[in-house]
Coordinates of C-alpha atoms and ligand atoms in Angstrom, one line a residue:
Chain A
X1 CA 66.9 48.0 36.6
X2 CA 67.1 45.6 39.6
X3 CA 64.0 43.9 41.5
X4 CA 60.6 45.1 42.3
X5 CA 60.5 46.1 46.0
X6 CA 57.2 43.4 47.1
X7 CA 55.8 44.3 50.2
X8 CA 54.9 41.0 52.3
X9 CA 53.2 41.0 56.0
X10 CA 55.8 39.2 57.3
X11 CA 59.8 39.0 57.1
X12 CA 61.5 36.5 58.3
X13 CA 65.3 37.1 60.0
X14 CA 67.7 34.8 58.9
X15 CA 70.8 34.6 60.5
X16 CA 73.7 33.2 57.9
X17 CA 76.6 32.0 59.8
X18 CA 79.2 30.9 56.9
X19 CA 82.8 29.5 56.5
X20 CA 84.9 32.5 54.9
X21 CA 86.8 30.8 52.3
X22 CA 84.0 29.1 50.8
X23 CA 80.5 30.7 51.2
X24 CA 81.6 34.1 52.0
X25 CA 83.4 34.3 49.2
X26 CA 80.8 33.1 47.2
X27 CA 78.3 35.4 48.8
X28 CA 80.8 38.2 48.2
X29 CA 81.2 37.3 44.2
X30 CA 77.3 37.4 44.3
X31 CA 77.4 40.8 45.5
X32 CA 80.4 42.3 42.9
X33 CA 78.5 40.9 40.4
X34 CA 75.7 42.8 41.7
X35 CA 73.3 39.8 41.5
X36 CA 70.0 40.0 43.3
X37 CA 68.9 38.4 46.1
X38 CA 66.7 38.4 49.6
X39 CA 67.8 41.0 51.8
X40 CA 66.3 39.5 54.6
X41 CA 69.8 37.2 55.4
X42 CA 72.3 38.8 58.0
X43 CA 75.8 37.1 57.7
X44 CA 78.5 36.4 60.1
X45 CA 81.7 35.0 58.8
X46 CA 84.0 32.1 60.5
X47 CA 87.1 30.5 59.7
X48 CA 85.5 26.9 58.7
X49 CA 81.6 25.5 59.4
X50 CA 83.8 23.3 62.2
X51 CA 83.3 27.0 63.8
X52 CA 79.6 27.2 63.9
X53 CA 79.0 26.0 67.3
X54 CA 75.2 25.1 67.9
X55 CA 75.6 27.4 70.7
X56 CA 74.9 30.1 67.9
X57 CA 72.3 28.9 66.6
X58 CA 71.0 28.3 69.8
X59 CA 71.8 32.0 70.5
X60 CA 70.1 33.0 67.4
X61 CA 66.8 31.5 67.9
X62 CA 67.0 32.8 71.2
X63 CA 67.3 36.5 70.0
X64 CA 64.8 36.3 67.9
X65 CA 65.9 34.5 64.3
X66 CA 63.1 32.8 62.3
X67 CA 66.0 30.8 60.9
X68 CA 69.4 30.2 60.2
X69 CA 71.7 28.8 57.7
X70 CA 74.7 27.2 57.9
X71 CA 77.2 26.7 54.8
X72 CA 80.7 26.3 54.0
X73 CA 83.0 24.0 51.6
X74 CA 82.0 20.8 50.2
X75 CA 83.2 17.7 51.6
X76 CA 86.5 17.4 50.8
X77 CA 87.5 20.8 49.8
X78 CA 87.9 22.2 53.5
X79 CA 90.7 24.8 53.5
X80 CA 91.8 22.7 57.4
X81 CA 90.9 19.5 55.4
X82 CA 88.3 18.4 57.3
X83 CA 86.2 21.1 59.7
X84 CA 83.2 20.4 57.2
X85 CA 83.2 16.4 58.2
X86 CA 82.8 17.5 62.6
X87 CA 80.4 20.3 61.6
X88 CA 78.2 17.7 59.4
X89 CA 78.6 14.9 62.6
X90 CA 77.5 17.9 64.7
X91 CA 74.4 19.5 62.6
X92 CA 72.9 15.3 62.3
X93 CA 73.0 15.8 65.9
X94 CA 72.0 19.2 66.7
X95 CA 68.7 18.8 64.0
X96 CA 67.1 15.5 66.2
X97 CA 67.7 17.6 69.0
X98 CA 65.6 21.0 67.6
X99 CA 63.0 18.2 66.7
X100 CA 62.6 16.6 69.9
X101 CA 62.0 20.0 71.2
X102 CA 59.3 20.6 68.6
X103 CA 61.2 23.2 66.8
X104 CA 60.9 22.9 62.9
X105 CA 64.2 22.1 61.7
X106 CA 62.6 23.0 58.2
X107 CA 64.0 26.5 60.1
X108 CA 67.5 25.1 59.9
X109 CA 69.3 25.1 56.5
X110 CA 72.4 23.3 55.9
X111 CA 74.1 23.6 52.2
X112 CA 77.8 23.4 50.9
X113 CA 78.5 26.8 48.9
X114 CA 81.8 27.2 47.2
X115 CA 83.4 30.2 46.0
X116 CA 82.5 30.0 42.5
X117 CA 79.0 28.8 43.4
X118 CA 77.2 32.9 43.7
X119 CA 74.3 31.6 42.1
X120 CA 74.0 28.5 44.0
X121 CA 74.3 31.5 47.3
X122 CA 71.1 33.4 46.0
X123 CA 68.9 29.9 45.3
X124 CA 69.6 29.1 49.1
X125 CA 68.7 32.3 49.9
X126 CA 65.8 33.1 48.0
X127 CA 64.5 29.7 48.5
X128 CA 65.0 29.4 52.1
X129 CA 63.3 33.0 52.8
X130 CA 60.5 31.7 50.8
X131 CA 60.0 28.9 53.2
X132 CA 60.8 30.9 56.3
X133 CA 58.3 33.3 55.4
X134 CA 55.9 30.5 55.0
X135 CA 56.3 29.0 58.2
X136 CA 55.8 32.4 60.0
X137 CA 57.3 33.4 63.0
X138 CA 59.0 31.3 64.8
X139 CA 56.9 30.4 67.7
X140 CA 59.2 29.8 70.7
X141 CA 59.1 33.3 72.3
X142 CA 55.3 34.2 71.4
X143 CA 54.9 35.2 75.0
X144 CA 58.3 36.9 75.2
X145 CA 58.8 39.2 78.2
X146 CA 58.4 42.4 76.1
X147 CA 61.7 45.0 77.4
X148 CA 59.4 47.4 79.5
X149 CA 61.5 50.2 78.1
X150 CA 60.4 49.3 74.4
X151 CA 56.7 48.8 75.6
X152 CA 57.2 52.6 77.0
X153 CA 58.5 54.0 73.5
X154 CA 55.6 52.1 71.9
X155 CA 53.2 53.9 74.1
X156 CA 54.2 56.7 73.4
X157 CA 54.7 56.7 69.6
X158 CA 51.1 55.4 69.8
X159 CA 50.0 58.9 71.9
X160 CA 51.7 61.0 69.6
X161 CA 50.2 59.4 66.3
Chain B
X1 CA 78.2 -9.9 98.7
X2 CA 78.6 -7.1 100.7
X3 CA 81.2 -8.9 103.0
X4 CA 83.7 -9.4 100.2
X5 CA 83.4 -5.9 99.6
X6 CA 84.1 -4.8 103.0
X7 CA 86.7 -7.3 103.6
X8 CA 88.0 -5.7 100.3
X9 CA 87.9 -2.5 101.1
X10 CA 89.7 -3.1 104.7
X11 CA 92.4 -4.6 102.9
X12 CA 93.0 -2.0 100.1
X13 CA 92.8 0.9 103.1
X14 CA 94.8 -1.1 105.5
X15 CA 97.8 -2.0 102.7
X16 CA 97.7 1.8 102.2
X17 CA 96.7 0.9 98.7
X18 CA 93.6 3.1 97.9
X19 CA 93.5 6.6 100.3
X20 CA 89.6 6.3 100.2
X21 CA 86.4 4.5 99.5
X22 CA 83.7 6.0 98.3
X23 CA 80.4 4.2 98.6
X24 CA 76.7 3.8 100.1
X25 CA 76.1 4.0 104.0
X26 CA 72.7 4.0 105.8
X27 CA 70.6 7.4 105.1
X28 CA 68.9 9.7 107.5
X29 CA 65.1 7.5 107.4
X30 CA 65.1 3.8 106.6
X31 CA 64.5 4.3 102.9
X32 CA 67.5 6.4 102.4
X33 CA 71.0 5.7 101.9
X34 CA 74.1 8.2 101.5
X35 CA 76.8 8.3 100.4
X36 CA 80.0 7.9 102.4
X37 CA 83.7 8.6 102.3
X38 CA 85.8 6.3 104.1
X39 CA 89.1 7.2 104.8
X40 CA 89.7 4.4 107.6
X41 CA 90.1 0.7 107.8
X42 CA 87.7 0.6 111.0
X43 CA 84.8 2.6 109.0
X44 CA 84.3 -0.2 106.5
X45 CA 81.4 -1.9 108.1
X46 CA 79.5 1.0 107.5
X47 CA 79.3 -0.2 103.8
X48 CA 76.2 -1.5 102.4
X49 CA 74.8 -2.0 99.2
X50 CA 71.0 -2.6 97.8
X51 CA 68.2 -1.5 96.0
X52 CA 68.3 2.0 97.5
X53 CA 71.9 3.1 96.9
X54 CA 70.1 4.7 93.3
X55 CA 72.7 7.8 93.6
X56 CA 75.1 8.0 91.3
X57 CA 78.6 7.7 92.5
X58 CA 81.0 9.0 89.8
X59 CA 79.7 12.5 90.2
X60 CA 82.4 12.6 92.9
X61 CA 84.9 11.1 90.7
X62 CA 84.7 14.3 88.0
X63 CA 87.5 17.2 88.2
X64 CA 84.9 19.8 88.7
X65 CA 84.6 18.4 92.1
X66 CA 86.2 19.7 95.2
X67 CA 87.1 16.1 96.2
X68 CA 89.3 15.3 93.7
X69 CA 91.3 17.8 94.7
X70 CA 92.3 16.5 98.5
X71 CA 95.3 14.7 96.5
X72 CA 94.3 11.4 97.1
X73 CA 96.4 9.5 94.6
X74 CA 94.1 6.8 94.1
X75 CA 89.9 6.4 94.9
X76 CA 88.5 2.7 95.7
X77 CA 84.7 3.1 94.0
X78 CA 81.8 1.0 94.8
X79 CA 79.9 0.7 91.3
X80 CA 77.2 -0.2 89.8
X81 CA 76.9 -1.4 86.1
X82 CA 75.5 1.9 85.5
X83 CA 78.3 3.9 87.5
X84 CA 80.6 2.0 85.9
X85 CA 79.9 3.1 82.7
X86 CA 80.1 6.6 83.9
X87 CA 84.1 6.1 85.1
X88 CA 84.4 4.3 81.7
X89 CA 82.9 7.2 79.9
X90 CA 85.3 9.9 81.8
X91 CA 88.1 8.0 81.5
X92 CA 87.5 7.6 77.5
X93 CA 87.3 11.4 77.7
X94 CA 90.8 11.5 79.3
X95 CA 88.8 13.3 82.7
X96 CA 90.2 10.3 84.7
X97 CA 93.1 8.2 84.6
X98 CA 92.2 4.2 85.0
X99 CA 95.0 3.6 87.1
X100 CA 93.7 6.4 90.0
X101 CA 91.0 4.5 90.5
X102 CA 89.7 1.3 91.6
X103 CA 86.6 -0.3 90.9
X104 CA 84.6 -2.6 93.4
X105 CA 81.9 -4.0 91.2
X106 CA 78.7 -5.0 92.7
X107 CA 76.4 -7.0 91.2
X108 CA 72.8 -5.3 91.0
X109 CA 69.6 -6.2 90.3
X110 CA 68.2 -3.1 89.9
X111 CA 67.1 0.1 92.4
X112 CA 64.4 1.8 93.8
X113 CA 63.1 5.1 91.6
X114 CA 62.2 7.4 94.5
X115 CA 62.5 6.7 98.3
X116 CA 59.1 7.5 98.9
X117 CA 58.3 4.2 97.1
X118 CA 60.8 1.4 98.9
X119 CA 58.4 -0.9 100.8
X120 CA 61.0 -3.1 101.6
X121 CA 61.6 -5.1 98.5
X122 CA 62.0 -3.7 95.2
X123 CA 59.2 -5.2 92.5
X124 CA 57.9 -3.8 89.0
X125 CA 55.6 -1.1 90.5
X126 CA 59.0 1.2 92.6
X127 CA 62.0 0.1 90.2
X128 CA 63.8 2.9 88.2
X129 CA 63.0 3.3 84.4
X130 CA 66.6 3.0 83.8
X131 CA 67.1 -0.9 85.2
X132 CA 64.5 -1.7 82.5
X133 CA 66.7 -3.4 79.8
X134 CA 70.2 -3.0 81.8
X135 CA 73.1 -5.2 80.3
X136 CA 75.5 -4.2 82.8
X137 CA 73.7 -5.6 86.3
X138 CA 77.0 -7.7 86.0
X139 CA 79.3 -5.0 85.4
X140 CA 81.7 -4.8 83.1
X141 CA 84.7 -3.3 84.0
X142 CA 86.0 -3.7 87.7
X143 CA 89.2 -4.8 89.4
X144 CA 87.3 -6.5 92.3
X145 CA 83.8 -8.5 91.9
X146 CA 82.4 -10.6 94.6
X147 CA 82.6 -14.2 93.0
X148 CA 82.9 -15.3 89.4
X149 CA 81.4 -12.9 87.2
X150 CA 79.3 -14.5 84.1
X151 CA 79.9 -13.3 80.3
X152 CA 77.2 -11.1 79.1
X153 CA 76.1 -9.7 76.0
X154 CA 76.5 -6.2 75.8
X155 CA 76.3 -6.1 71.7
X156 CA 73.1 -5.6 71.7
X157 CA 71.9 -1.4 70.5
X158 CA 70.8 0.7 73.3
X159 CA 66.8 0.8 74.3
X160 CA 65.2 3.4 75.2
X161 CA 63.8 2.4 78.5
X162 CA 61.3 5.4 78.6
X163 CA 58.1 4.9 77.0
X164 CA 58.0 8.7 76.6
X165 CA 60.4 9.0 74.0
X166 CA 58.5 7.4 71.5
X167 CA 54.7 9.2 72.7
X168 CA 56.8 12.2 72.1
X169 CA 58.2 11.2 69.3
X170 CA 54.5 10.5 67.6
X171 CA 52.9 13.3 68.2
X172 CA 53.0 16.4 66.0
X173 CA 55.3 18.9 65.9
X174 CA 53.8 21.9 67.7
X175 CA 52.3 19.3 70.2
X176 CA 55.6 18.3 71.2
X177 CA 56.4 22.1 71.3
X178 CA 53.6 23.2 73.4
X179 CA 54.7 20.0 75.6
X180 CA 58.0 21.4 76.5
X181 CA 56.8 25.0 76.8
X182 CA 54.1 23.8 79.5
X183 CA 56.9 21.8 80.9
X184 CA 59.7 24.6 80.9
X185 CA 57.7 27.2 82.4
X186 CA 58.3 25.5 85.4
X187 CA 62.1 25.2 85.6
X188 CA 63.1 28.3 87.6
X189 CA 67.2 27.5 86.3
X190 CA 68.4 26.2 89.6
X191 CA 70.9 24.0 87.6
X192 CA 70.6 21.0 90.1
X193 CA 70.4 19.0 86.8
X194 CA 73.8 19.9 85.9
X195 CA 75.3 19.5 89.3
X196 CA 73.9 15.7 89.4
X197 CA 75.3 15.2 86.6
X198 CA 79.2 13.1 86.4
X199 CA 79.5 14.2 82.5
X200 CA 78.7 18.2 83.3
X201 CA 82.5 18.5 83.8
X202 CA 83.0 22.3 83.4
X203 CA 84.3 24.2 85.7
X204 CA 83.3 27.1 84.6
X205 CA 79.9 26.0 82.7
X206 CA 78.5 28.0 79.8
X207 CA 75.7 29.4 80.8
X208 CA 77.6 30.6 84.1
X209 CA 79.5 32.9 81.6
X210 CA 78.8 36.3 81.6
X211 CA 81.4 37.4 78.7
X212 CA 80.0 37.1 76.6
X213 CA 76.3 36.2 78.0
X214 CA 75.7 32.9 75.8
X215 CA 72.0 32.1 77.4
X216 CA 69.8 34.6 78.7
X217 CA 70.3 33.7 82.9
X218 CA 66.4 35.1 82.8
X219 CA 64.1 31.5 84.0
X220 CA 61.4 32.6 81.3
X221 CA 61.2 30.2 78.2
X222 CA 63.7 32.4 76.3
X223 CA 66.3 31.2 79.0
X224 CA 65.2 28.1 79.5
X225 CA 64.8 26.7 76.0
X226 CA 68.3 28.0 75.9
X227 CA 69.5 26.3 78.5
X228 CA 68.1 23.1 78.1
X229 CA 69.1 22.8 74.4
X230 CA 72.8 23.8 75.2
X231 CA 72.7 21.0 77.9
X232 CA 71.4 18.1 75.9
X233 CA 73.7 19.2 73.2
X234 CA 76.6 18.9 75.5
X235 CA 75.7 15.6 76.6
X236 CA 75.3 14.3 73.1
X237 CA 77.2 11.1 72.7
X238 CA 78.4 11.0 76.3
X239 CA 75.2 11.0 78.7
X240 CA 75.1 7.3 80.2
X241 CA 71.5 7.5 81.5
X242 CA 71.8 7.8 84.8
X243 CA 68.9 9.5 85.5
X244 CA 70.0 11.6 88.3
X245 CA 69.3 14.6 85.8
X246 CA 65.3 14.1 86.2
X247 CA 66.0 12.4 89.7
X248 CA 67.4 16.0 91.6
X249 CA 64.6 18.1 89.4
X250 CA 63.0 19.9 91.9
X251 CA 60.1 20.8 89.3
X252 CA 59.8 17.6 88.0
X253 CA 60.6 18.0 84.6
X254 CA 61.9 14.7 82.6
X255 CA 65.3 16.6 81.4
X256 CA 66.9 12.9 80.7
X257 CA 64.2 12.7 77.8
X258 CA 66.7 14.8 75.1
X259 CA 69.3 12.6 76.3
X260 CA 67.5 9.5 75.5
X261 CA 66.2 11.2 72.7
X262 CA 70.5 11.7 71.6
X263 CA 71.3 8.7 72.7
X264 CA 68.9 7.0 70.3
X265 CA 70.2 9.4 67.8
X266 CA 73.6 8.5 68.0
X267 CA 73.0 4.9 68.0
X268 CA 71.2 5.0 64.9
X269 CA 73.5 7.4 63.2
X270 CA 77.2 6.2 64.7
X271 CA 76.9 3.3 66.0
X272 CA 78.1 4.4 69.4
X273 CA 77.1 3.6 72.6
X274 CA 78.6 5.8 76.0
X275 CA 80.3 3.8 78.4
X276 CA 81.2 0.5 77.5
X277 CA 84.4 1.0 75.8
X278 CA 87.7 2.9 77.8
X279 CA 89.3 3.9 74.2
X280 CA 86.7 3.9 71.5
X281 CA 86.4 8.0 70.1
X282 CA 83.4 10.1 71.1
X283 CA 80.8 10.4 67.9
X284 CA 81.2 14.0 68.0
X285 CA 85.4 14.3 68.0
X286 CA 85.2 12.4 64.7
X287 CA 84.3 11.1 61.6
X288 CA 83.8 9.7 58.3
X289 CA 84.2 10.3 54.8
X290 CA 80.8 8.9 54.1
X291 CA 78.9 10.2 56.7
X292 CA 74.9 10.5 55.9
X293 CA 74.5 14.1 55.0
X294 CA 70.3 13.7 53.5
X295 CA 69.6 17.2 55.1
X296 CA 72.6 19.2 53.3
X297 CA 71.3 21.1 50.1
Ligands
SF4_1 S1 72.5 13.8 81.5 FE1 71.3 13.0 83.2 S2 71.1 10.8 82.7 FE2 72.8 11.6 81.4 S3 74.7 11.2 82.6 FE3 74.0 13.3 83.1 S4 72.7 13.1 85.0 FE4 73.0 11.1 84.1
SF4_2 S1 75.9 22.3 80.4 FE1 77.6 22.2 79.1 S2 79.0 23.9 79.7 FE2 77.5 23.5 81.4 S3 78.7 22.1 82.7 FE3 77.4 20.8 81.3 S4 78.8 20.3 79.6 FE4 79.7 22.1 80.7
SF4_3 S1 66.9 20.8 87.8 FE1 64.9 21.2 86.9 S2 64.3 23.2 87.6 FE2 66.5 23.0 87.9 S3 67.5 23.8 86.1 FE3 67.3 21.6 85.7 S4 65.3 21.4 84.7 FE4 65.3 23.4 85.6

């Protein structure tokens, strides 16, 4: 059983960050009901999506994501009431701002998940890897300063093969 | 104009009714002005006001500042429409109590960009992008104002004054990209954009933080697209285009584009507009039921 493994030439990282009574939840029920999605999503849990500060995905995109999603309860079913409402004020916001700066905001994904919704969980997912994967890497830090010390152990993996 | 205002400011100082004045006094060279504290009644006459006194004022007005912190119960201003909407803005965000300070309105009819370019007489080829469009050369909220002051429309949305918005705004998006990239490479993070600024009121400011390290301190793009997003997302909803931001750049670089960019944003999407109202709720700290949600899956 279970998926065939495809190899692709690039994977995108996704960074999740996701309200924990909604999305979370839902994410979890996708994973006890052993339902199969894109591995390439890492997840952080916070109380509400009024928690996901742009900072992080600022932070994100800065450490190297090729996207992010953000998710949590639908309007109107916030377990404070009404953290959804700021964080959907604050993403309209953040969004213009990523596109004045050139950055695709097709990068950004924004989607209520709740609880029951585990199959709703590995659309976004699958979906949203699909298009990352698409757009390639995310081009902000082609030029990086490469860490000197991971150049070295490059080298020198490169020497010994 | 000026008279009234130092015959004003006299009184106030002399009654023992304001502890200071802060304002515009002659600069080092003839196109320069600075800006002065005046603590006593026989200093007033080094007051002046005109189309070089660009600086923005309220800066000194913001808690982060050393200033406020002399205990002087209550600050005489000189402002501009433009300044004024700055107090206006910090006193909406509870950063400033309207009875601590007092507002000498001048009326303005616009300021020079850069010293470098004052000739003498301000004209269309030296006056600041900003004064393009401005609905508050008649200011709108003072306790003193040299004469009768007219009513204005201020209903009108915000503009933005700078044409670069828009050419920005047209081109494509890895243009635009490759745009800021050439421009960021040269900010070397000296912050001088946040310092200028009367809305930056941290007092310990995020990218200052070390625990945990939320932008990279490093001044290559990683940093710096970092920093600059974090900044204009601050600002969001509370930036009142001064233009000091760009003004103090050492390097140049048009930082006050996101928040014209925001600004236009907000408008569009809340209605709102920094500045003009002492009690109406910043965009961000709020909302509606029915807000547009067209990017949410
Ligand atoms: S962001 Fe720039 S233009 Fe806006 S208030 Fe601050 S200094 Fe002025
Ligand atoms: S950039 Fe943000 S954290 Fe820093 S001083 Fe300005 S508002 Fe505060
Ligand atoms: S003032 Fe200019 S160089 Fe300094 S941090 Fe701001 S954008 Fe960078």
């Amino acid at each position: 059983m279970g998926k065939k493994i495809e190899i692709h030439d690039f994977e995108p990282k996704i960074m999740a960050f996701v309200c924990k009574w909604c999305t979370y939840s839902g994410a979890d029920l996708a994973g006890t009901s052993r339902m199969d999605y894109s591995p390439n999503v890492r997840m952080i849990r916070l109380p509400c999506s009024g928690r996901i500060d742009p900072q992080f995905m600022i932070k994100a995109f800065e450490q190297g994501a090729d996207g992010v999603i953000i998710s949590g309860c639908h309007p109107g079913d916030c377990h404070y009431n009404e953290g959804n409402y700021y964080a959907r004020r604050r993403n309209t916001t953040f969004r213009q701002l990523m596109d004045f700066h050139g950055i695709d905001i097709e990068r950004i994904e924004f989607s209520w998940i709740s609880a029951a919704e585990a199959i709703k969980w590995t659309e976004v997912i699958d979906a949203f890897t699909e298009k990352v994967r698409e757009l390639g890497r995310h081009p902000q830090y082609d030029d990086e300063i490469v860490d000197p010390y991971a150049q070295f152990l490059v080298q020198k993996d490169q020497e010994s093969a | 104009m000026i008279e009234q205002i130092r015959n004003q400011a006299r009184k106030l100082l002399e009654d023992g009714d304001v502890d200071v004045v802060i304002g515009y006094a002659e600069g080092s060279d003839p196109s320069r002005t600075t800006p002065v504290f005046i603590r006593k009644a026989k200093d007033v006459d080094k007051l002046i006001y005109d189309p070089r006194c660009i600086n923005s004022l309220p800066l000194y007005l913001n808690k982060r500042h050393e200033y406020t912190r002399k205990g002087w119960k209550k600050t005489a201003i000189i402002g501009k429409g433009c300044d004024i909407r700055a107090i206006v803005q910090l006193i909406a965000e509870n950063q400033l109590k309207r009875d601590e300070i007092y507002i000498l309105g001048v009326p303005c009819e616009g300021q020079v960009s850069h010293p470098e370019k004052w000739d003498g007489s301000l004209h269309d080829g030296n006056r600041a992008t900003k004064c393009i469009g401005c609905d508050v050369m008649t200011p709108h909220e003072t306790d003193f104002f040299p004469g009768t002051k007219p009513d204005v429309d201020r209903s009108s949305p915000y503009e933005v004054t700078s044409p670069k918005v828009a050419n920005l705004m047209e081109l494509e998006l890895d243009k635009r990209f490759a745009f800021w990239r050439t421009d960021f490479d040269r900010c070397f993070k000296c912050y001088a954009c946040r310092e200028v600024c009367p809305h930056c009121s941290c007092n310990v400011c995020i990218t200052d933080e070390t625990t945990p390290s939320w932008i990279d301190p490093a001044a290559h793009k990683k940093g710096v697209f970092s920093w600059h997003l974090t900044r204009a997302m601050h600002l969001v909803g509370r930036c009142t285009g001064c233009g000091e931001c760009t003004r103090a750049c050492p390097m140049d670089i048009q930082v006050d584009l996101f928040n014209q960019r925001m600004k236009e944003v907000v408008q569009e999407s809340y209605s709102y507009k920094p500045g003009y109202s002492l009690e109406d709720k910043h965009p961000l700290i709020t909302y509606q039921v029915d807000d547009r949600e067209d990017f949410i899956k």
